[in-house]
Amino acid sequence: MTKMILLGTVLAVVLCFFVSPSGAEGLIPLEDFFRNPEKSGFQISPDGTRISYRASWERRLNIFVQDIGSDEAKRITSAAERDILAYFWAGNNRILYLQDSGGDENYHLYAVNADGSEVRDLTPFKDVRVTIIDRLEDIEDEVLIGMNRRDPRLFDVYRLNLASGDLTLIEENPGDIEGWLTDHDGKLRVAMRTDGVNTSLLYRDREDHPFKTLLTTNFRESVAPLFFTFDNKKLYVASNLGRDKSAIYIFDPRTAVHEELLFEHPEVDVYRLFFSRKRKLVTGTGFTTDRFRYHFFDEQRSSLQKELESRLPGYEVTVTSMNKNEDKVLLHAGSDRTQGSYYFYDTVTGEFRKLADLSPWLPEDKMAPMMPVQYTARDGLTIHGYLTLPAGSDGKNLPVVINPHGGPWARDTWGFDGEVQFLANRGLAVLQMNFRGSTGYGRTFWEAGFKQWGRAMQDDITDGVKWLIEQGIADPEKVGIYGGSYGGYAVLAGLAFTPDLYACGVDYVGVSNLFTLLETIPPYWELGRQMMYEQIGHPEKEKELLKAASPVFHADRIRAPLFVAQGANDPRVKKAESDQIVEAMRKRGVDVEYMVKDNEGHGFLNEENRFDFYRAMERFHAKHLGSMAE
C-alpha cells in the first residue's frame, strides 16, 4: 500500500475552464504548445548597449540583435536546417553559436559579427564535436574549446583565435581526462581523470607545470570543482565526500583538504554557486526541493532578487544575463502555468520593462497547476514528484498519463512543461516521479537505482500508478505511460513487466535492449563505460540481469497498444533500439505505430517534426484513453 501527500496545496483545482469529456470545448490548438517561442534566450552585450535573442525565421530559431532602447532588431544568422540552441557574446561585436547536423550532436562552433556580417564555421571538421571550456570573457578575441578531432573518445583543449581562426593546442588529453577547469585568468589548471569507476582531481599551480593528483574517489563520491577563489589559489567545490548530500566547500589544493563549509541542505544536494565577476565575490547558491530556491551570501545580490520578485509577484524570477558593469540586468519570470516573459532592468535609472512573452498565445489562466507530491514506495522509500490535473476537473476517475523522466540520472522539476500542459488540456492527469536513481536527493537515493532498471526503479513508477488508482484519481482502465530516452525504456518495461497496469504506451527514443545500448554508446562516452556497467550491469558478467531487464526479450508479454517514435540520427539511443521492439511486436502480429524522422537525433528539434509527433500522440491517446483531440 502506498501513501501520497500533496505538498502545500489541496487536490481540488481552481476552475479555470471546463472541458467536457464528450466534446472538445476549451481545447487549445496543439501547435500552440509546441511551436517555437516568440522570442527567447535573451542576452546582453558586455558593454550593455545591445540585446540579442532567438526568434523564428523560416521556422528555425535564429539570432537577432537590437540596440537597447530601439524597437528594431536585425537578424544576424540564417539557419534553415536546424534551430540554434546555444550562443553567447564574445566581446561587444561578435556572437558565437553551436550547431549540429540532423541531430548527430557533432556540434560546430560558428562566429558571426553583431551586424550579421562574416558568418564563419570556426571548426569545419567532419564528425568532430566541440565543447566550450572557457568563454574567456576578459580576452575578447579568444575562447578555449575542447575537440575530439584527434580521437573521437577524447577532448583535447585548444585556444581559438576568433579573428584569425587559428587553433593552438593547449593540452592533449592523455586518454583519461573527462573534464577541465580554468582559473579566473583563463589558465588551464584543473583536470578530472577517470578510469571508469575512480575519479581523480588533478591540479597545477601554473599552466606550464605538470598536473599532480590531489585525491582519488570512487565515482559514487564526488569532489566537483566549480571555480577558483578570486586570488586563484583555492577552489570552490560541490562535494559529497564522507556525506550523503552534496554541499559547497572551499577546498585547498595545497593540502587537499576541505576547509570552510559554505552551504548545505539537509534534504537535497547543492551543486550551484553564483558570483559577481565585477566585485570578485561569491553572491549565493541555489538548490531544488519542491521548487528551486536561492540562498544569498551577498546583501546586494539578495536585494536585487527581492526587488525583482516584488515587481513580479507569484513568479519564479531568474537573472539570466548582466553586462560587464553589472548595472543592466536581463531576467526571466515564469511559473508552472506559463513559459514566462523576459524583462530588462537598469539598476541605476530604475528602468524596468518587458522585452517579450515566450508564448503569448498560451492563456496562463487556462493552464493547469503542477502540484508537488510525494508517496511511499513498497519498500518504504519516499518518492517525490509532481501531479498535474486537468483544469476544471474534480480530480476523480480520470484518464492518466504516467510520465517518467529521461536520464535516468536526472530529475523532474517544478515549472512550465509544454508536454504536461498539452496532455492536461486534452483531459489527462499527468504524474511525474523522481524514482530511485534520480539525482538531487543524495548519494543513497541515487545508488538505490544501481542495477535496478526494470526492477525497483520500475516498481517506484508502478507504486505511483497504484496510489492514483487507490485514491480514485485514476480510472484503472485508462492509464497510459509516456516517456523519452530512459523514460521510453520505462514505457516498454511497464508494458512488458506490468502488462495489466497500462492501457497504452508511447515510447520516444527509448531503450529496448540493454546489451545493444551498451554496445553502441557514443565514443565520447567511452571514459564512462565502466561506470555505466556499475550503474546498469555488465553485459558479459551479468547477462541474465540485463536480459531480464531488457523489454525486447519480453515483448511477448506486451498486450497494450504501442506507439514508437525515433530520430534516425540518434547517437545515444540508436534507431536499432526502436527497430528491435517494433520488429518483435510485429512478428507476433501486433500492430505498432512507428514514426521515424530522418533529420532528427535524440528527440525532435524541428518544429514540423514536433507537430507530427504530438499530433500522432494525441490521436493515439484519444483512441486508447478516451482523451480529447482536435
XYZ file of C-alpha atoms in Angstrom, residues 154 512 539:
3
model
C 38.779 12.211 -26.060
C 14.633 -1.678 -25.629
C 26.950 -7.288 -20.488
